[in-house]
mmCIF file with all atom_site columns, C-alpha atoms and ligand atoms in Angstrom:
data_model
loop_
_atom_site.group_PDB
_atom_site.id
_atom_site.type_symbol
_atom_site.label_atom_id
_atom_site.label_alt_id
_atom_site.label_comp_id
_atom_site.label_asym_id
_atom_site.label_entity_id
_atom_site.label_seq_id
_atom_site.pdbx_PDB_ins_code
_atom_site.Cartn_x
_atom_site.Cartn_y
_atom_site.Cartn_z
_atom_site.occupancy
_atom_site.B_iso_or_equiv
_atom_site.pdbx_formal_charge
_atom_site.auth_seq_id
_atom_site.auth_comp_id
_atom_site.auth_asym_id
_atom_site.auth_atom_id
_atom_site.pdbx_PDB_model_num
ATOM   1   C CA  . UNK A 1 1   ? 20.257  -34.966 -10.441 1.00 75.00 ? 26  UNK A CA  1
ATOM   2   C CA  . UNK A 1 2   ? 18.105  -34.459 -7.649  1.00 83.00 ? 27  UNK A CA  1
ATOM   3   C CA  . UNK A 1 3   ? 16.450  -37.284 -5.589  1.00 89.00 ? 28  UNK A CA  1
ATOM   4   C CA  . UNK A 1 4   ? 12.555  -37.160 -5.527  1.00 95.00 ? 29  UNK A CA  1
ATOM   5   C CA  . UNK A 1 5   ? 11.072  -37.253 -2.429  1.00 96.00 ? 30  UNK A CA  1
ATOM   6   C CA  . UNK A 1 6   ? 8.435   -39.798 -0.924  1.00 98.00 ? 31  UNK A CA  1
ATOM   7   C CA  . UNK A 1 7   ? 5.317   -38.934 0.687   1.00 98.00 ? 32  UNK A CA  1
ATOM   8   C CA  . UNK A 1 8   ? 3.266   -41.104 2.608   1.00 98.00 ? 33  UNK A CA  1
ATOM   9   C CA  . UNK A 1 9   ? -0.188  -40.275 2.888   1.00 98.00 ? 34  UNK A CA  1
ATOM   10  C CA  . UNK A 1 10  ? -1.980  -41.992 5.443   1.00 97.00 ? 35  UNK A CA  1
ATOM   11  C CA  . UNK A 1 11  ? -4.552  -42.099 8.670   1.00 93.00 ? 36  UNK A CA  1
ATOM   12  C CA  . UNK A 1 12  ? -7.661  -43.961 9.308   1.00 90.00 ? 37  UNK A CA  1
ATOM   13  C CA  . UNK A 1 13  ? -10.009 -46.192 6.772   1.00 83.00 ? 38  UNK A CA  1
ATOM   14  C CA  . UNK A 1 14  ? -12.960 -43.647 6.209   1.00 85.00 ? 39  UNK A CA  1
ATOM   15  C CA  . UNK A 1 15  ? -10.890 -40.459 5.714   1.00 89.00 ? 40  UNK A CA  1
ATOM   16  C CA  . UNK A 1 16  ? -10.991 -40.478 2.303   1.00 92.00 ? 41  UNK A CA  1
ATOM   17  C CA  . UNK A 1 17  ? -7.228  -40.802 1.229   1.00 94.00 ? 42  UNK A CA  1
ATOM   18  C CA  . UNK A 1 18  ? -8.283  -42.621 -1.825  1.00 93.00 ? 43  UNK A CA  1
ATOM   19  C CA  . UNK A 1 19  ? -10.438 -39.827 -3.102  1.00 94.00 ? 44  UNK A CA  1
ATOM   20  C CA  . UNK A 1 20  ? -7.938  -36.814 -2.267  1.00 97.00 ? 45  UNK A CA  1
ATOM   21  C CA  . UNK A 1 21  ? -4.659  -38.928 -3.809  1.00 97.00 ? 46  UNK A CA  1
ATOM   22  C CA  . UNK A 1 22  ? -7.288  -39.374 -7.024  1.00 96.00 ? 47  UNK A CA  1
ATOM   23  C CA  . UNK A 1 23  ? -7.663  -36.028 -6.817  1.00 97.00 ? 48  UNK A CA  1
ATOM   24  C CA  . UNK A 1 24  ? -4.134  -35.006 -6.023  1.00 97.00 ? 49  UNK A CA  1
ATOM   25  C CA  . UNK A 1 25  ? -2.568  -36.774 -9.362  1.00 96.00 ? 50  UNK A CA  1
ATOM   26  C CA  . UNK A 1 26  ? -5.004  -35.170 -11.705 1.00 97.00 ? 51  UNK A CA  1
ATOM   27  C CA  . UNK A 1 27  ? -3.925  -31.509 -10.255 1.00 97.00 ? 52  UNK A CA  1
ATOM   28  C CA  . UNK A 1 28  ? -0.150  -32.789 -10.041 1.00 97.00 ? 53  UNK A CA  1
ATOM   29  C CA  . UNK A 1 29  ? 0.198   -35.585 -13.130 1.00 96.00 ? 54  UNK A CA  1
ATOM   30  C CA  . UNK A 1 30  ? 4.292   -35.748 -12.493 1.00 95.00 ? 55  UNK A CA  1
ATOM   31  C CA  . UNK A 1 31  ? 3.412   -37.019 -9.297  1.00 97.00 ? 56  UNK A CA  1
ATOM   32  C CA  . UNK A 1 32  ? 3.682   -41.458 -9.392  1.00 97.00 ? 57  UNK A CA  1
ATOM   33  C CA  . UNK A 1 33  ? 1.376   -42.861 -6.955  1.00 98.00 ? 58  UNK A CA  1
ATOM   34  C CA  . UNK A 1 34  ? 3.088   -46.483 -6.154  1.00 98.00 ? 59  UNK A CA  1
ATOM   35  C CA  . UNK A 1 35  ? 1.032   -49.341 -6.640  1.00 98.00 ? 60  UNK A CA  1
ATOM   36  C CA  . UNK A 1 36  ? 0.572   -51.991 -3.894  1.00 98.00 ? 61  UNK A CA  1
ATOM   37  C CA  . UNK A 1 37  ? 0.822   -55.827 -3.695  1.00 98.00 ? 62  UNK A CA  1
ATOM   38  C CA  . UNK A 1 38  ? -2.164  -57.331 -1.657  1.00 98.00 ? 63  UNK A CA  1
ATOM   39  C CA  . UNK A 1 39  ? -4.054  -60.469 -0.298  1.00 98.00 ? 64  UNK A CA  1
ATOM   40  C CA  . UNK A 1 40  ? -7.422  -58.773 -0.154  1.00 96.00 ? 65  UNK A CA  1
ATOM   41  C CA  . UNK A 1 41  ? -9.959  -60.291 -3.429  1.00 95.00 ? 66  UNK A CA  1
ATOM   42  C CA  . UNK A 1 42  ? -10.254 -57.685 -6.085  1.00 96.00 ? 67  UNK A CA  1
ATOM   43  C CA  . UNK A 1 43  ? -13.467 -55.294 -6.032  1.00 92.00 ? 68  UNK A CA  1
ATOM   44  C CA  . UNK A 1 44  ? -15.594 -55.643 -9.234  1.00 93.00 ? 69  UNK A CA  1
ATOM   45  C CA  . UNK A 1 45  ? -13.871 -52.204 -10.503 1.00 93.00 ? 70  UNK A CA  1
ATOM   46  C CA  . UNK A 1 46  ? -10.584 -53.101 -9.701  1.00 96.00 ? 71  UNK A CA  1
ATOM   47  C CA  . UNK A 1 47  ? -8.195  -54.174 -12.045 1.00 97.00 ? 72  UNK A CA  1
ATOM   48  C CA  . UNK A 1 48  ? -4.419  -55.922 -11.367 1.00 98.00 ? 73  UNK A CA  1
ATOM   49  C CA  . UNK A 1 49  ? -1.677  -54.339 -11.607 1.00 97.00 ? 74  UNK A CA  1
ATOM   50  C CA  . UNK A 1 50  ? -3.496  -50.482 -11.987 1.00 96.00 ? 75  UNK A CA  1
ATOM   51  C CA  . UNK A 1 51  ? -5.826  -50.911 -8.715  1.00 95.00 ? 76  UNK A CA  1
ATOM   52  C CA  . UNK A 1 52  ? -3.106  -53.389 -6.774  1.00 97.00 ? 77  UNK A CA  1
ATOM   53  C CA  . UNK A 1 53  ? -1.200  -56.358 -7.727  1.00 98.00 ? 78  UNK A CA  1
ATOM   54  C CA  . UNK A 1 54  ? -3.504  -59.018 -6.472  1.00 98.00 ? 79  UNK A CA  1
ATOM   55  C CA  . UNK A 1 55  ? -1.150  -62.370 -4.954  1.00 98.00 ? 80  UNK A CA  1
ATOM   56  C CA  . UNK A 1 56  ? -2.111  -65.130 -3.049  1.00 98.00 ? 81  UNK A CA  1
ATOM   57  C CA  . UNK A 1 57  ? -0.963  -65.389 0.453   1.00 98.00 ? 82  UNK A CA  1
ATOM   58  C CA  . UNK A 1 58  ? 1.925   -67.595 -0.882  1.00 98.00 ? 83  UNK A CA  1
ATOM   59  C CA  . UNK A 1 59  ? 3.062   -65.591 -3.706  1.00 98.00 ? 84  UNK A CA  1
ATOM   60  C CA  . UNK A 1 60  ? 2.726   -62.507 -0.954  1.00 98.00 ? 85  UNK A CA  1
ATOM   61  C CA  . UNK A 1 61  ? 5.014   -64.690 1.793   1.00 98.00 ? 86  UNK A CA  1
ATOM   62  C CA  . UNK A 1 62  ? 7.768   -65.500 -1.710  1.00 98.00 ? 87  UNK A CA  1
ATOM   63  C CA  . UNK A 1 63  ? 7.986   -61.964 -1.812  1.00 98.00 ? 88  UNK A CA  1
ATOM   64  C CA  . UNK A 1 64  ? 8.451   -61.135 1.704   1.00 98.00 ? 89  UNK A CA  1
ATOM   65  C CA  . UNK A 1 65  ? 11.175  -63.637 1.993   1.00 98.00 ? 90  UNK A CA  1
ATOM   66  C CA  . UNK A 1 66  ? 13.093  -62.204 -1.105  1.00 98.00 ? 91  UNK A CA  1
ATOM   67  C CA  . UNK A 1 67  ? 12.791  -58.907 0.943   1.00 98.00 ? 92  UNK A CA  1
ATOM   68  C CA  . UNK A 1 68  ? 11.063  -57.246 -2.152  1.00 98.00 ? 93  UNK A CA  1
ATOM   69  C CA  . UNK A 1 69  ? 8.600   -54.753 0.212   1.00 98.00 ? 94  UNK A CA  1
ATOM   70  C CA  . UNK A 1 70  ? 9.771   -51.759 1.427   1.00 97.00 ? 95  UNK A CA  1
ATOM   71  C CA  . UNK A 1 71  ? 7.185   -52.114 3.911   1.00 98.00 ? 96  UNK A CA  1
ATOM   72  C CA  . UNK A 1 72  ? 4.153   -54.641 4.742   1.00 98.00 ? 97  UNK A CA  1
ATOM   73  C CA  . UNK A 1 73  ? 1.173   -54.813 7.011   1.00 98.00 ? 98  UNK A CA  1
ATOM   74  C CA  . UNK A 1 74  ? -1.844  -57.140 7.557   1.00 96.00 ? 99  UNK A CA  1
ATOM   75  C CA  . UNK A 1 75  ? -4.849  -54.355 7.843   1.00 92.00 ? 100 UNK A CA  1
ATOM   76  C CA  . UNK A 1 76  ? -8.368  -55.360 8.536   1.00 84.00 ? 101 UNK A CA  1
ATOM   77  C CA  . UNK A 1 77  ? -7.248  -59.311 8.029   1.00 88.00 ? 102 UNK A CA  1
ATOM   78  C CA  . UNK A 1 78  ? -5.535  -58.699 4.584   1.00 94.00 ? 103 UNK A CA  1
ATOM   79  C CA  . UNK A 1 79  ? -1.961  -58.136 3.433   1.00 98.00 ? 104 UNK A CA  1
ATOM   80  C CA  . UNK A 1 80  ? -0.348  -55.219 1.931   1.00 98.00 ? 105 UNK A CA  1
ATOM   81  C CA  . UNK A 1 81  ? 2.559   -54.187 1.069   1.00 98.00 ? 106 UNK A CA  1
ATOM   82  C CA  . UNK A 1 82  ? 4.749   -51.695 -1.076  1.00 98.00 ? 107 UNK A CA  1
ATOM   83  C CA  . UNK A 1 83  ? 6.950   -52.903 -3.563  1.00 98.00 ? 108 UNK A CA  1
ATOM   84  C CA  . UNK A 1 84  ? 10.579  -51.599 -3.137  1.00 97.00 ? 109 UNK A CA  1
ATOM   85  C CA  . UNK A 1 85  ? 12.390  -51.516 -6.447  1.00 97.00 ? 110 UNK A CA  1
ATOM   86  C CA  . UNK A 1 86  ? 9.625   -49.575 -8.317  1.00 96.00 ? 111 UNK A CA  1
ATOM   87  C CA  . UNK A 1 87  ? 9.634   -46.598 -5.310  1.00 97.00 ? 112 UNK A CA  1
ATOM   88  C CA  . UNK A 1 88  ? 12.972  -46.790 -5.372  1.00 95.00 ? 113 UNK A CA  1
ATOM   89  C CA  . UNK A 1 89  ? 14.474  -46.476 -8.660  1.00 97.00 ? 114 UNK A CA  1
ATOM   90  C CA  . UNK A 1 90  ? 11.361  -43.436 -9.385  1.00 96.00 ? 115 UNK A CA  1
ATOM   91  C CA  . UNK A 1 91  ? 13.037  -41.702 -6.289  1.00 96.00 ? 116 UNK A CA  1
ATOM   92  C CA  . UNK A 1 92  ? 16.939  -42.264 -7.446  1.00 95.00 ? 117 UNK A CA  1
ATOM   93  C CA  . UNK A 1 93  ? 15.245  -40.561 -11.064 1.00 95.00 ? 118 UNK A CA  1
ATOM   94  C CA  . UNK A 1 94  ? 14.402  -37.641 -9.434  1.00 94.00 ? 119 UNK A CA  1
ATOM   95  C CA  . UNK A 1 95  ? 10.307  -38.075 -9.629  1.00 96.00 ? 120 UNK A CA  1
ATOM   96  C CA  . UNK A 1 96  ? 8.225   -37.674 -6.044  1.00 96.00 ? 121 UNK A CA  1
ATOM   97  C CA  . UNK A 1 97  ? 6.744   -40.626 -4.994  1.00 97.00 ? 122 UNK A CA  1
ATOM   98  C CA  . UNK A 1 98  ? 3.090   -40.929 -3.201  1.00 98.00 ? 123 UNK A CA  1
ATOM   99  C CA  . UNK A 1 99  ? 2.467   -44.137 -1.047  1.00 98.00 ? 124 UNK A CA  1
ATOM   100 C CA  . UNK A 1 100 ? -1.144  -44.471 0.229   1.00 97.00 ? 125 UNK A CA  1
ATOM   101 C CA  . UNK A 1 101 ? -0.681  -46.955 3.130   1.00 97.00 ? 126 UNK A CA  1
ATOM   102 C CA  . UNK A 1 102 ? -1.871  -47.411 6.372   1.00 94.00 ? 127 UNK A CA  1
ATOM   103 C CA  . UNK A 1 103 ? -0.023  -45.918 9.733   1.00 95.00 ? 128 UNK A CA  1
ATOM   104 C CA  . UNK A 1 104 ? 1.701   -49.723 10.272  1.00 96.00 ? 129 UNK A CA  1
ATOM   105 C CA  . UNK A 1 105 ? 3.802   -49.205 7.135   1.00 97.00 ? 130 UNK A CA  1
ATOM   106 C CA  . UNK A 1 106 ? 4.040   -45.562 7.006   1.00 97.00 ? 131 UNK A CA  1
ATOM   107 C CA  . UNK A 1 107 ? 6.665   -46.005 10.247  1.00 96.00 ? 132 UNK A CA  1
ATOM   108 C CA  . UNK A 1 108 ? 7.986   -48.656 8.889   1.00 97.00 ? 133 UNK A CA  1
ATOM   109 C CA  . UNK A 1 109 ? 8.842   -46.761 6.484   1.00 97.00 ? 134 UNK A CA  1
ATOM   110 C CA  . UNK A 1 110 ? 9.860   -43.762 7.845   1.00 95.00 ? 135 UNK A CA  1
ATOM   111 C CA  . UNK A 1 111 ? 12.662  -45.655 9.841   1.00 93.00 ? 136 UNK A CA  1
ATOM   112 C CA  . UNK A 1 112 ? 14.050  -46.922 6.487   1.00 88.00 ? 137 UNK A CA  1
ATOM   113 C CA  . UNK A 1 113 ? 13.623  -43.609 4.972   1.00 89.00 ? 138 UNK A CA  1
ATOM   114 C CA  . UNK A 1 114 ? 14.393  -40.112 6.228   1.00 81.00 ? 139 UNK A CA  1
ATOM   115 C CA  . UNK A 1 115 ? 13.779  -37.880 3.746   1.00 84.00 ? 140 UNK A CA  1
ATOM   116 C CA  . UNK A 1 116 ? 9.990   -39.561 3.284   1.00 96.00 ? 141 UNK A CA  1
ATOM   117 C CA  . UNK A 1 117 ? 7.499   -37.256 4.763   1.00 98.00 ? 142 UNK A CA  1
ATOM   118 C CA  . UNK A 1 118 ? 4.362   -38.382 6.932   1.00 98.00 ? 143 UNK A CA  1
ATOM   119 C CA  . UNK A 1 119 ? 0.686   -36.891 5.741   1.00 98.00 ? 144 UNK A CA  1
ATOM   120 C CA  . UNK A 1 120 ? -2.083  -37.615 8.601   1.00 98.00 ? 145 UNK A CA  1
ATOM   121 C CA  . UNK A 1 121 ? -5.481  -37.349 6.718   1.00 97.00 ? 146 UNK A CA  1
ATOM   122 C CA  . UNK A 1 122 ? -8.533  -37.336 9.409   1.00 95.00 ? 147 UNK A CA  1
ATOM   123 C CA  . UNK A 1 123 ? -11.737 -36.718 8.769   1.00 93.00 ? 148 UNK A CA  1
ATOM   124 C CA  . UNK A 1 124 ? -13.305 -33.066 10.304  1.00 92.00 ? 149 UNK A CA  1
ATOM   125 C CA  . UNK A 1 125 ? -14.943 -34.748 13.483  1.00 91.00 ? 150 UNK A CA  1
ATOM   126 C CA  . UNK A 1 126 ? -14.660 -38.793 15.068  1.00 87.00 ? 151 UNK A CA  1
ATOM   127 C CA  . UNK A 1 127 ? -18.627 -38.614 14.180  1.00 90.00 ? 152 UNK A CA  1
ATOM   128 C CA  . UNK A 1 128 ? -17.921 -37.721 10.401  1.00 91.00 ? 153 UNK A CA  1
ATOM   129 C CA  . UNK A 1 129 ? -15.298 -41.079 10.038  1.00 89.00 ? 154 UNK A CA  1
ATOM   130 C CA  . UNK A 1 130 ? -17.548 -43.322 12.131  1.00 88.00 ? 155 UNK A CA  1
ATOM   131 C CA  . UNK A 1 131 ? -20.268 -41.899 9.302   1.00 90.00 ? 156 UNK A CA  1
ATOM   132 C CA  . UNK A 1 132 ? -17.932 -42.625 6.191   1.00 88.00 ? 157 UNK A CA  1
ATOM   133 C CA  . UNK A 1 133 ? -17.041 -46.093 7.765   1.00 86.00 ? 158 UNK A CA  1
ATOM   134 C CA  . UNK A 1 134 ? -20.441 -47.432 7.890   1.00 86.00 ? 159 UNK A CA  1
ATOM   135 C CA  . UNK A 1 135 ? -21.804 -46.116 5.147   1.00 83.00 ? 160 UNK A CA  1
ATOM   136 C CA  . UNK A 1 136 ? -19.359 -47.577 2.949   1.00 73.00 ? 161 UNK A CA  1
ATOM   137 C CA  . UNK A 1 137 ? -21.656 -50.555 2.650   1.00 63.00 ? 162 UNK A CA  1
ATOM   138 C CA  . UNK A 1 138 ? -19.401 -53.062 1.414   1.00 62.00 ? 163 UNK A CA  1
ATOM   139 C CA  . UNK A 1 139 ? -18.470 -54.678 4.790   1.00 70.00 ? 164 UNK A CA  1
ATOM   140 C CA  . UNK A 1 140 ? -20.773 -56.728 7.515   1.00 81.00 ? 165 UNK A CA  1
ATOM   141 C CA  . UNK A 1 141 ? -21.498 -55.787 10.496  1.00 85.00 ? 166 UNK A CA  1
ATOM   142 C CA  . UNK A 1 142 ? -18.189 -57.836 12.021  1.00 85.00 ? 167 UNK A CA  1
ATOM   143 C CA  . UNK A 1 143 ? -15.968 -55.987 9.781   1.00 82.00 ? 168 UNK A CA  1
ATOM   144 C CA  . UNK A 1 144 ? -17.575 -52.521 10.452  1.00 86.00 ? 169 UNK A CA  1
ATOM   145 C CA  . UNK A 1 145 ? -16.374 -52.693 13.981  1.00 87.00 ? 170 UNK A CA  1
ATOM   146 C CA  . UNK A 1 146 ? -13.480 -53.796 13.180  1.00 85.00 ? 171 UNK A CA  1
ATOM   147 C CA  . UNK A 1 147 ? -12.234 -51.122 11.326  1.00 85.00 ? 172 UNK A CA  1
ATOM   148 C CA  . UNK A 1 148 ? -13.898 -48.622 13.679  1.00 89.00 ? 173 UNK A CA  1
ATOM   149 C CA  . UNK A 1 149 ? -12.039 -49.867 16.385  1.00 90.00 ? 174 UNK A CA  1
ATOM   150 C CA  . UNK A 1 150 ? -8.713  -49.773 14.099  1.00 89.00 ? 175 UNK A CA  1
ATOM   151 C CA  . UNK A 1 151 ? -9.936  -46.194 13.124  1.00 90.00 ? 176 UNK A CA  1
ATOM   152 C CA  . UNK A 1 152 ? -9.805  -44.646 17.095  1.00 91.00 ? 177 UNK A CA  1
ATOM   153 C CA  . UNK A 1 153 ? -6.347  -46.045 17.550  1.00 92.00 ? 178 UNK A CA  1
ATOM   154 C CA  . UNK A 1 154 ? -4.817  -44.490 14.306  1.00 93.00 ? 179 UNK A CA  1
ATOM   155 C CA  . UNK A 1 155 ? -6.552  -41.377 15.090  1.00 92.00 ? 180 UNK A CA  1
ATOM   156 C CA  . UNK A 1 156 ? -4.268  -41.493 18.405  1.00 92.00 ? 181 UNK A CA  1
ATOM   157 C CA  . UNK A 1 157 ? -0.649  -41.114 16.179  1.00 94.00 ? 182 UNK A CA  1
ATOM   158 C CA  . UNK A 1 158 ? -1.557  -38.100 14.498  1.00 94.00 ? 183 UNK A CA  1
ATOM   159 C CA  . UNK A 1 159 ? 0.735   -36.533 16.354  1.00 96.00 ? 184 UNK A CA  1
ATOM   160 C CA  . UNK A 1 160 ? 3.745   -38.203 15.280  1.00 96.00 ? 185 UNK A CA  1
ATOM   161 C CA  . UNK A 1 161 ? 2.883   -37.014 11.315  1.00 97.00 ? 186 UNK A CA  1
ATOM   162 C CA  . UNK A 1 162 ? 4.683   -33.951 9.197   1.00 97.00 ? 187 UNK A CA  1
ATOM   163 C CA  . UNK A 1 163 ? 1.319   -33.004 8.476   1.00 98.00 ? 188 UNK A CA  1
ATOM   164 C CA  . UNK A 1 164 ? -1.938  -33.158 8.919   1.00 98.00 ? 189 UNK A CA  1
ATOM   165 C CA  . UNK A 1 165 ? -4.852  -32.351 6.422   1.00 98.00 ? 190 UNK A CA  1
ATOM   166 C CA  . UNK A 1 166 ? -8.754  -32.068 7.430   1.00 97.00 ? 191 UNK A CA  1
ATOM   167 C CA  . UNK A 1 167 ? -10.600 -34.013 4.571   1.00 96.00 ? 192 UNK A CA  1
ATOM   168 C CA  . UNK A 1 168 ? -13.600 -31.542 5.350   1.00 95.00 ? 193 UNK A CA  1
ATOM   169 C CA  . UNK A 1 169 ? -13.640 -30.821 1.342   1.00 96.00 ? 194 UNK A CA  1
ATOM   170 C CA  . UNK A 1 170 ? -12.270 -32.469 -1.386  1.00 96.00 ? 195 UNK A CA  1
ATOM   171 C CA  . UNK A 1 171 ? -10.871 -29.533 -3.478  1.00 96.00 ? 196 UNK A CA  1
ATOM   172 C CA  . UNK A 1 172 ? -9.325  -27.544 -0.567  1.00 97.00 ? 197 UNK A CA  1
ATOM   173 C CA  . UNK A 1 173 ? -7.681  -30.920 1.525   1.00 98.00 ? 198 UNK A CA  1
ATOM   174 C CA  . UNK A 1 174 ? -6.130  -31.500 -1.840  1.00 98.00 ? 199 UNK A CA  1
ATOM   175 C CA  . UNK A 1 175 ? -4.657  -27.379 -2.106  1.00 98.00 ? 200 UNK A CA  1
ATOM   176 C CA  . UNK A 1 176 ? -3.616  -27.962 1.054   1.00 98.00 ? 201 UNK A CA  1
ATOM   177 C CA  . UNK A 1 177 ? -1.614  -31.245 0.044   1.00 98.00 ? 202 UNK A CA  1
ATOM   178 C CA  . UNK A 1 178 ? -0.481  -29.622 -3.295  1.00 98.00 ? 203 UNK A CA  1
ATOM   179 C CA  . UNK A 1 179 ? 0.971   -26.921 -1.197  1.00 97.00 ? 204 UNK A CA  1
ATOM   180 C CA  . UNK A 1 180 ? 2.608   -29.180 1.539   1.00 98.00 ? 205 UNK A CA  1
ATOM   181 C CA  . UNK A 1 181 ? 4.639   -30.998 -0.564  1.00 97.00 ? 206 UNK A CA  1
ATOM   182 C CA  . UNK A 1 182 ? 5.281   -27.747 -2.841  1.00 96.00 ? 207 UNK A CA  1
ATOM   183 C CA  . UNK A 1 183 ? 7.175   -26.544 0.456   1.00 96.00 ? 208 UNK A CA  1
ATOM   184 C CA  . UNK A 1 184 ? 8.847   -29.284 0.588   1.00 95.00 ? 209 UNK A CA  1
ATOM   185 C CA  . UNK A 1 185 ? 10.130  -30.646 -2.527  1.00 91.00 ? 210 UNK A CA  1
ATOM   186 C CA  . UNK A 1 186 ? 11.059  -26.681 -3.635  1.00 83.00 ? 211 UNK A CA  1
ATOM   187 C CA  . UNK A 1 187 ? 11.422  -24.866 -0.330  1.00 74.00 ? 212 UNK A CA  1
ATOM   188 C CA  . UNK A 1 188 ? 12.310  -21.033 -0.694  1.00 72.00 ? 213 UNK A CA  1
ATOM   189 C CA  . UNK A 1 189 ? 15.331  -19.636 -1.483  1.00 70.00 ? 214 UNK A CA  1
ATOM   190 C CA  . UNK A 1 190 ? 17.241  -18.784 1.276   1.00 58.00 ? 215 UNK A CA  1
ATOM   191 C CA  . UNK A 1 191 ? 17.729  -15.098 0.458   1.00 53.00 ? 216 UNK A CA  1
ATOM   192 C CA  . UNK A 1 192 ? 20.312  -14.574 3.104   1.00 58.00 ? 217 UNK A CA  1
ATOM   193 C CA  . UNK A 1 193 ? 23.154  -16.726 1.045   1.00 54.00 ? 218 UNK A CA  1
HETATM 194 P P1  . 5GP B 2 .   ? -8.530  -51.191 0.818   1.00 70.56 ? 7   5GP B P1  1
HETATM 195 O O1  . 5GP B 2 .   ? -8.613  -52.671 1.010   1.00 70.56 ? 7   5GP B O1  1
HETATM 196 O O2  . 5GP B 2 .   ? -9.763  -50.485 1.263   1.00 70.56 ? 7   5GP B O2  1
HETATM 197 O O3  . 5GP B 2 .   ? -8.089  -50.831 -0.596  1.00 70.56 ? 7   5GP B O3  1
HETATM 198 O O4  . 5GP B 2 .   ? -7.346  -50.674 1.754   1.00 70.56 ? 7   5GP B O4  1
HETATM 199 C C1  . 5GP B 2 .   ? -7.380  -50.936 3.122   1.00 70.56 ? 7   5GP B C1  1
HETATM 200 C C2  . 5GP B 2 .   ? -6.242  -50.232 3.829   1.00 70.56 ? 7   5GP B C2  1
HETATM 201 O O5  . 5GP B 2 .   ? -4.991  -50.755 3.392   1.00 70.56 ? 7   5GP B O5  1
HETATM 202 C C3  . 5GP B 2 .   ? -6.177  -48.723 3.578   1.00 70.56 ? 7   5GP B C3  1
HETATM 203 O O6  . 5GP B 2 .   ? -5.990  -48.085 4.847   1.00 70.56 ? 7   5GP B O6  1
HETATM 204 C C4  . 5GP B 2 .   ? -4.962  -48.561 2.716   1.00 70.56 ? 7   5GP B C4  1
HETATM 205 O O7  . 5GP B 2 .   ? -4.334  -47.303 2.938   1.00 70.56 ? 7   5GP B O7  1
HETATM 206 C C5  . 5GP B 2 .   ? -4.083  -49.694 3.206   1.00 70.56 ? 7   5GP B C5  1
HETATM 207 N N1  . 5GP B 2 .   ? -3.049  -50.061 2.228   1.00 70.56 ? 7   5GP B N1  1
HETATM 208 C C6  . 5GP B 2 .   ? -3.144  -50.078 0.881   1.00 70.56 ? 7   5GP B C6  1
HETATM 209 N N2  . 5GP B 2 .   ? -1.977  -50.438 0.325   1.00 70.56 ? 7   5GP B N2  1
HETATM 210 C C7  . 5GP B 2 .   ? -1.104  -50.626 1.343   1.00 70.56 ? 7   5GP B C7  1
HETATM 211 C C8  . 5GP B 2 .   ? 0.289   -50.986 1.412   1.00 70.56 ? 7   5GP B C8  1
HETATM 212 O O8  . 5GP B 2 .   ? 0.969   -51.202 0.424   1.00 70.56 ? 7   5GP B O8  1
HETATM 213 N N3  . 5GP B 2 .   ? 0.827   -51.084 2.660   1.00 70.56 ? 7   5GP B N3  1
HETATM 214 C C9  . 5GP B 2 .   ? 0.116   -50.849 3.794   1.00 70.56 ? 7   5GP B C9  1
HETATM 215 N N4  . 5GP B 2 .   ? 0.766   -50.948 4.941   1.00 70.56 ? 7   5GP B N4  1
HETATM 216 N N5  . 5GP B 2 .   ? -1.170  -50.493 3.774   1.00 70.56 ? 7   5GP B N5  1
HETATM 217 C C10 . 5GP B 2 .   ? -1.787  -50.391 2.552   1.00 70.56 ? 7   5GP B C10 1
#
């Protein structure tokens, strides 16, 4: 059988991964979007264990020391991390894997990993993210720049992705995804063999 591939979709807060991997799954439903551990309080929608797994910071550290993340980062003063053995045995079964992450633990993961490919999402202009970031109304004003600040260094390492997708529109940034990892997980025949 076949391994699966992974694909890491990733970039700034305010580029609206979330929305396009939503979006992604309901077009491609044999696609398993990994589920992360963090430190970070749950949002009123959010539920454990579908949203995140939701651990304090000492049943995150246990975790770390039994080595059980294939990566971890702390982003915007929270911990995160992807769970190993879940990605893992999906991949050795032959399914593609998504992990939405931030840029720390997408190279982290890529140096484990070489067959896991890197997906920069950006939004169309640095006015459009700064936009998103403050409009998202659920942080202060502390936390806003913050994450701004996070935002224009990430925005620097898009050159060191597979691909890059401009979240200009929700339906077409997610045909382009579909057909990204189309080319990669069945690339053409070679006709020459
Ligand atoms: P939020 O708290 O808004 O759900 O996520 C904040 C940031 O953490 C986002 O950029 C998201 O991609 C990132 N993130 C979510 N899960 C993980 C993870 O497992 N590992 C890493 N490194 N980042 C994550």
């Amino acid at each position: 059988m076949r391994s699966g591939h992974l694909f890491i979709i990733s970039g700034p807060s305010g580029a609206g991964k979330g929305t396009l991997v939503k979006e992604l799954v309901r077009l491609m439903p044999d696609l398993w979007v990994s589920v992360s551990a963090t430190t970070r309080t749950p949002r009123p929608e959010e539920r454990d264990g579908v949203d995140y797994y939701f651990l304090t910071p000492a049943e995150f550290d246990g975790r770390v020391r039994a080595g059980e993340f294939l990566e971890h980062a702390e982003v915007h003063g929270n911990r995160y991390g992807t769970l190993r053995r879940a990605v893992e045995r999906r991949i050795s079964h032959g399914m593609d894997v998504i992990l939405e992450i931030d840029p720390q633990g997408a190279f982290q993961v890529r140096k484990h990993m070489d067959r896991s490919r890197l997906i920069f999402v950006k939004a169309p202009t640095p006015e459009d993210l700064e936009k998103r970031i403050r409009h998202r109304g659920a942080e202060n004003d502390d936390q806003i720049r913050t994450r701004l600040e996070t935002a224009r260094r990430e925005m620097e390492l898009e050159g060191s992705y597979d691909h890059v997708v401009i979240n200009d529109d929700v339906l077409r940034a997610t045909e382009d995804l579909m057909a990204y990892i189309h080319s990669v997980s069945e690339p053409p025949e070679d006709k020459d063999l």
